[in-house]
């Protein structure tokens, strides 16, 4: 334990490798975040044969800009750290573009949380990129990036780990594009012989045609009566975590919308689950 704390202290006293927007030592801010990992007991993905125990998270982070107008990787990383997820599906990330001073936002979050980052560009924006990302505790064994339709190009990021597959997307604002995306996602999910989870901002409420189309092939895992948007006073559930039907039985142990009205315009959600399959 002493050696771990020494390593944390050494790392925090060095400048962060965040490009133009970083560089200053912020040990006083980051130490509570990283100590949380040392002294807490996260639910690391456990698979014994064909049994799985997971905590999954989905978070639309709005290029790390809070409702106070402040862009803060440290604040979003703190939210993620407090939840102790095995994997996080992230939407609305900037990647080395002018809007957020050319910071590599996913790399920032990966460094702060100690997780593995996977990136997918949806569009070119302000001299860089904009899209979705994934953070995983396990090192991924494969990654696929599938374009989705929309008035603005969309992306499906599929990250495979040893025991499961976790996919992230942010669907279009038009219903036609969202319904077409459901078909593509369902086809891609059917290619996997492992439990396949999909998460993200789907821009659709529980009683919509889009979610009805998803339910033909997917089981919704989060509590859809718990609202996620807008963050200050949520009135809509448009963020989801689902699992493809047919592989096994997923049992939800807990579904939570994090009570955070400030860090982004969406509230993050987590699902604790166990799953068995043949």
Short mmCIF file of C-alpha atoms in Angstrom, two decimals:
data_model
loop_
_atom_site.label_atom_id
_atom_site.label_comp_id
_atom_site.label_asym_id
_atom_site.label_seq_id
_atom_site.Cartn_x
_atom_site.Cartn_y
_atom_site.Cartn_z
CA UNK A 1 0.00 0.00 0.00
CA UNK A 2 2.83 2.38 0.88
CA UNK A 3 4.49 1.82 -2.50
CA UNK A 4 1.17 2.47 -4.26
CA UNK A 5 0.66 5.76 -2.45
CA UNK A 6 4.24 6.79 -3.21
CA UNK A 7 3.62 6.11 -6.90
CA UNK A 8 0.44 8.18 -6.85
CA UNK A 9 2.18 11.06 -5.13
CA UNK A 10 5.08 10.96 -7.60
CA UNK A 11 2.72 10.93 -10.58
CA UNK A 12 0.56 13.72 -9.28
CA UNK A 13 3.50 16.06 -8.69
CA UNK A 14 4.40 15.91 -12.37
CA UNK A 15 2.69 17.94 -15.08
CA UNK A 16 -0.16 16.21 -16.86
CA UNK A 17 0.32 15.29 -20.55
CA UNK A 18 -2.82 17.01 -21.79
CA UNK A 19 -1.66 19.26 -24.61
CA UNK A 20 -2.24 23.00 -24.62
CA UNK A 21 -5.05 22.99 -22.08
CA UNK A 22 -3.08 21.22 -19.35
CA UNK A 23 0.37 21.10 -17.95
CA UNK A 24 -0.04 22.59 -14.48
CA UNK A 25 0.33 20.39 -11.46
CA UNK A 26 -3.08 19.69 -9.92
CA UNK A 27 -2.14 17.23 -7.22
CA UNK A 28 -4.50 18.76 -4.69
CA UNK A 29 -7.44 18.15 -7.05
CA UNK A 30 -6.49 14.70 -8.27
CA UNK A 31 -5.29 13.07 -5.05
CA UNK A 32 -8.81 12.46 -3.65
CA UNK A 33 -9.85 10.92 -6.98
CA UNK A 34 -6.96 8.48 -7.16
CA UNK A 35 -7.04 7.63 -3.46
CA UNK A 36 -10.64 6.58 -4.04
CA UNK A 37 -9.32 3.79 -6.27
CA UNK A 38 -6.74 2.68 -3.71
CA UNK A 39 -9.07 2.40 -0.74
CA UNK A 40 -12.29 1.31 -2.44
CA UNK A 41 -13.36 -2.07 -3.76
CA UNK A 42 -14.47 -1.73 -7.40
CA UNK A 43 -16.61 -4.40 -9.00
CA UNK A 44 -14.01 -5.56 -11.52
CA UNK A 45 -15.51 -7.73 -14.24
CA UNK A 46 -15.59 -11.31 -13.03
CA UNK A 47 -16.24 -14.25 -15.28
CA UNK A 48 -16.11 -17.85 -14.14
CA UNK A 49 -16.77 -20.03 -17.14
CA UNK A 50 -19.92 -18.46 -18.50
CA UNK A 51 -20.83 -16.29 -15.57
CA UNK A 52 -20.33 -12.53 -15.54
CA UNK A 53 -20.57 -9.80 -12.93
CA UNK A 54 -20.32 -6.24 -14.23
CA UNK A 55 -20.87 -2.61 -13.49
CA UNK A 56 -21.46 -0.69 -16.72
CA UNK A 57 -21.74 3.07 -17.10
CA UNK A 58 -22.97 5.41 -19.84
CA UNK A 59 -22.25 9.13 -19.83
CA UNK A 60 -22.88 11.92 -22.34
CA UNK A 61 -20.16 14.33 -21.21
CA UNK A 62 -20.82 17.29 -23.58
CA UNK A 63 -17.11 17.79 -24.41
CA UNK A 64 -16.48 17.90 -20.62
CA UNK A 65 -18.34 21.19 -20.27
CA UNK A 66 -20.47 21.53 -17.16
CA UNK A 67 -23.63 23.52 -16.68
CA UNK A 68 -21.45 26.28 -15.24
CA UNK A 69 -19.60 26.62 -18.56
CA UNK A 70 -16.36 25.18 -17.17
CA UNK A 71 -14.59 22.47 -19.18
CA UNK A 72 -13.06 20.04 -16.69
CA UNK A 73 -11.60 16.59 -17.29
CA UNK A 74 -10.86 16.32 -13.57
CA UNK A 75 -14.51 16.82 -12.63
CA UNK A 76 -15.80 14.21 -15.11
CA UNK A 77 -13.03 11.80 -14.05
CA UNK A 78 -14.15 12.25 -10.46
CA UNK A 79 -17.70 11.27 -11.37
CA UNK A 80 -16.41 8.15 -13.14
CA UNK A 81 -14.05 7.28 -10.29
CA UNK A 82 -16.84 7.52 -7.73
CA UNK A 83 -18.93 5.03 -9.72
CA UNK A 84 -16.15 2.38 -10.05
CA UNK A 85 -17.38 1.02 -13.42
CA UNK A 86 -15.82 -1.86 -15.33
CA UNK A 87 -16.49 0.01 -18.58
CA UNK A 88 -17.80 3.46 -19.50
CA UNK A 89 -19.51 4.38 -22.78
CA UNK A 90 -18.83 8.08 -23.42
CA UNK A 91 -20.58 10.39 -25.86
CA UNK A 92 -19.83 13.92 -27.13
CA UNK A 93 -16.07 13.93 -26.70
CA UNK A 94 -13.72 16.41 -28.38
CA UNK A 95 -10.44 15.14 -29.78
CA UNK A 96 -7.65 17.66 -30.31
CA UNK A 97 -9.90 20.41 -31.70
CA UNK A 98 -10.07 24.15 -31.29
CA UNK A 99 -13.24 24.31 -29.23
CA UNK A 100 -11.50 22.79 -26.20
CA UNK A 101 -7.94 24.06 -26.75
CA UNK A 102 -6.80 20.95 -28.65
CA UNK A 103 -7.02 18.67 -25.64
CA UNK A 104 -7.28 14.91 -26.19
CA UNK A 105 -10.25 14.51 -23.87
CA UNK A 106 -10.46 10.72 -23.90
CA UNK A 107 -6.75 10.46 -23.17
CA UNK A 108 -7.19 12.87 -20.27
CA UNK A 109 -9.94 10.74 -18.76
CA UNK A 110 -7.96 7.53 -19.32
CA UNK A 111 -4.93 8.97 -17.55
CA UNK A 112 -6.98 10.22 -14.62
CA UNK A 113 -8.95 6.99 -14.14
CA UNK A 114 -6.28 4.44 -15.05
CA UNK A 115 -8.54 2.83 -17.67
CA UNK A 116 -7.94 1.75 -21.27
CA UNK A 117 -9.23 4.27 -23.87
CA UNK A 118 -10.80 3.46 -27.25
CA UNK A 119 -11.82 6.27 -29.61
CA UNK A 120 -14.14 6.59 -32.61
CA UNK A 121 -14.38 9.80 -34.66
CA UNK A 122 -17.88 10.67 -35.84
CA UNK A 123 -17.05 13.97 -37.56
CA UNK A 124 -14.15 16.31 -38.22
CA UNK A 125 -14.63 19.43 -36.15
CA UNK A 126 -12.69 22.65 -35.48
CA UNK A 127 -9.41 21.27 -36.77
CA UNK A 128 -9.74 17.96 -34.94
CA UNK A 129 -12.38 15.36 -34.19
CA UNK A 130 -15.62 14.83 -32.30
CA UNK A 131 -17.18 11.49 -31.43
CA UNK A 132 -17.62 8.72 -28.91
CA UNK A 133 -15.22 6.79 -26.73
CA UNK A 134 -14.90 3.92 -24.30
CA UNK A 135 -12.94 3.37 -21.10
CA UNK A 136 -12.43 -0.23 -19.93
CA UNK A 137 -10.63 -1.77 -16.97
CA UNK A 138 -9.71 -4.82 -19.03
CA UNK A 139 -7.51 -4.34 -22.06
CA UNK A 140 -9.73 -4.79 -25.15
CA UNK A 141 -9.05 -7.77 -27.42
CA UNK A 142 -10.65 -6.19 -30.51
CA UNK A 143 -12.30 -2.96 -31.68
CA UNK A 144 -14.67 -2.18 -34.54
CA UNK A 145 -16.01 1.16 -35.72
CA UNK A 146 -19.24 1.11 -37.75
CA UNK A 147 -20.67 4.29 -39.37
CA UNK A 148 -24.33 4.99 -38.65
CA UNK A 149 -26.74 7.21 -40.61
CA UNK A 150 -27.83 10.68 -39.62
CA UNK A 151 -28.19 14.31 -40.55
CA UNK A 152 -24.81 14.47 -38.79
CA UNK A 153 -22.62 11.37 -39.25
CA UNK A 154 -22.81 8.97 -36.31
CA UNK A 155 -20.63 6.11 -35.12
CA UNK A 156 -21.04 2.74 -33.42
CA UNK A 157 -17.97 1.83 -31.37
CA UNK A 158 -17.76 -1.90 -30.55
CA UNK A 159 -15.18 -2.94 -27.94
CA UNK A 160 -14.62 -6.63 -27.24
CA UNK A 161 -13.09 -7.85 -23.98
CA UNK A 162 -12.29 -11.39 -22.92
CA UNK A 163 -15.78 -12.09 -21.54
CA UNK A 164 -18.13 -9.56 -23.11
CA UNK A 165 -18.66 -6.89 -25.78
CA UNK A 166 -19.60 -3.31 -24.94
CA UNK A 167 -20.76 -0.92 -27.67
CA UNK A 168 -21.27 2.84 -27.52
CA UNK A 169 -23.23 5.17 -29.75
CA UNK A 170 -24.99 8.53 -29.92
CA UNK A 171 -27.95 8.34 -32.26
CA UNK A 172 -29.23 11.03 -34.60
CA UNK A 173 -32.02 13.50 -33.87
CA UNK A 174 -34.19 12.20 -36.73
CA UNK A 175 -36.40 9.17 -36.15
CA UNK A 176 -35.73 7.70 -39.60
CA UNK A 177 -31.97 7.67 -38.99
CA UNK A 178 -32.40 6.24 -35.50
CA UNK A 179 -34.60 3.38 -36.75
CA UNK A 180 -32.08 2.59 -39.50
CA UNK A 181 -29.35 2.61 -36.85
CA UNK A 182 -31.25 0.08 -34.73
CA UNK A 183 -31.17 -2.35 -37.66
CA UNK A 184 -27.42 -1.94 -38.11
CA UNK A 185 -26.72 -2.30 -34.38
CA UNK A 186 -28.87 -5.43 -34.19
CA UNK A 187 -27.00 -7.00 -37.11
CA UNK A 188 -23.63 -6.23 -35.57
CA UNK A 189 -24.70 -7.56 -32.17
CA UNK A 190 -25.83 -10.84 -33.74
CA UNK A 191 -22.26 -11.46 -34.94
CA UNK A 192 -21.00 -11.85 -31.38
CA UNK A 193 -20.99 -15.11 -29.44
CA UNK A 194 -20.42 -13.20 -26.20
CA UNK A 195 -22.83 -11.07 -24.17
CA UNK A 196 -23.28 -7.89 -26.21
CA UNK A 197 -24.14 -4.66 -24.39
CA UNK A 198 -25.05 -1.40 -26.10
CA UNK A 199 -25.15 1.97 -24.34
CA UNK A 200 -25.41 5.63 -25.10
CA UNK A 201 -27.53 8.67 -25.73
CA UNK A 202 -30.20 7.27 -28.05
CA UNK A 203 -32.21 10.51 -28.34
CA UNK A 204 -35.41 8.53 -27.81
CA UNK A 205 -37.78 8.10 -24.87
CA UNK A 206 -38.96 4.71 -23.57
CA UNK A 207 -42.34 4.78 -25.35
CA UNK A 208 -40.87 5.73 -28.75
CA UNK A 209 -40.78 3.61 -31.91
CA UNK A 210 -36.99 3.58 -31.68
CA UNK A 211 -36.88 2.00 -28.24
CA UNK A 212 -39.66 -0.37 -29.26
CA UNK A 213 -37.47 -1.47 -32.19
CA UNK A 214 -34.53 -2.01 -29.86
CA UNK A 215 -36.66 -4.17 -27.56
CA UNK A 216 -37.20 -6.71 -30.34
CA UNK A 217 -33.59 -7.79 -29.89
CA UNK A 218 -32.36 -6.14 -26.69
CA UNK A 219 -33.27 -6.13 -23.01
CA UNK A 220 -33.20 -2.69 -21.38
CA UNK A 221 -31.15 -2.89 -18.17
CA UNK A 222 -31.49 0.61 -16.72
CA UNK A 223 -34.60 1.87 -14.93
CA UNK A 224 -36.33 3.96 -17.59
CA UNK A 225 -38.47 5.77 -15.01
CA UNK A 226 -35.27 7.46 -13.80
CA UNK A 227 -34.69 10.55 -15.95
CA UNK A 228 -31.27 11.53 -17.33
CA UNK A 229 -31.77 14.82 -19.21
CA UNK A 230 -31.44 17.75 -18.75
CA UNK A 231 -29.06 17.35 -15.83
CA UNK A 232 -30.21 20.21 -13.58
CA UNK A 233 -33.83 18.94 -13.49
CA UNK A 234 -34.19 15.79 -15.61
CA UNK A 235 -37.52 15.29 -17.38
CA UNK A 236 -36.52 12.72 -20.03
CA UNK A 237 -34.91 9.29 -20.17
CA UNK A 238 -32.86 9.24 -23.37
CA UNK A 239 -29.75 7.40 -22.12
CA UNK A 240 -29.72 3.60 -21.96
CA UNK A 241 -27.76 0.44 -21.26
CA UNK A 242 -29.07 -2.72 -22.97
CA UNK A 243 -28.01 -6.30 -23.59
CA UNK A 244 -28.74 -8.44 -26.65
CA UNK A 245 -31.32 -11.14 -26.04
CA UNK A 246 -30.62 -14.79 -26.74
CA UNK A 247 -27.17 -15.24 -25.19
CA UNK A 248 -28.23 -15.77 -21.58
CA UNK A 249 -30.12 -14.29 -18.66
CA UNK A 250 -29.05 -10.89 -17.33
CA UNK A 251 -30.14 -10.02 -13.79
CA UNK A 252 -29.98 -6.36 -12.78
CA UNK A 253 -28.80 -5.95 -9.22
CA UNK A 254 -28.97 -2.16 -9.24
CA UNK A 255 -29.70 0.63 -11.71
CA UNK A 256 -28.62 4.15 -10.79
CA UNK A 257 -28.81 7.61 -12.31
CA UNK A 258 -26.02 9.57 -10.64
CA UNK A 259 -27.31 12.67 -8.84
CA UNK A 260 -25.08 15.19 -10.60
CA UNK A 261 -26.79 18.34 -11.89
CA UNK A 262 -23.54 20.16 -12.77
CA UNK A 263 -20.78 18.19 -14.53
CA UNK A 264 -22.55 17.78 -17.92
CA UNK A 265 -25.97 18.42 -19.44
CA UNK A 266 -26.78 14.70 -19.02
CA UNK A 267 -26.68 12.69 -15.80
CA UNK A 268 -24.63 9.49 -16.03
CA UNK A 269 -26.21 6.11 -15.39
CA UNK A 270 -24.81 2.84 -14.08
CA UNK A 271 -26.09 -0.72 -14.06
CA UNK A 272 -24.84 -3.53 -11.82
CA UNK A 273 -25.65 -6.93 -13.30
CA UNK A 274 -24.91 -10.60 -13.26
CA UNK A 275 -25.28 -12.85 -16.26
CA UNK A 276 -25.16 -16.56 -17.01
CA UNK A 277 -25.24 -18.18 -20.43
CA UNK A 278 -24.76 -21.58 -22.04
#
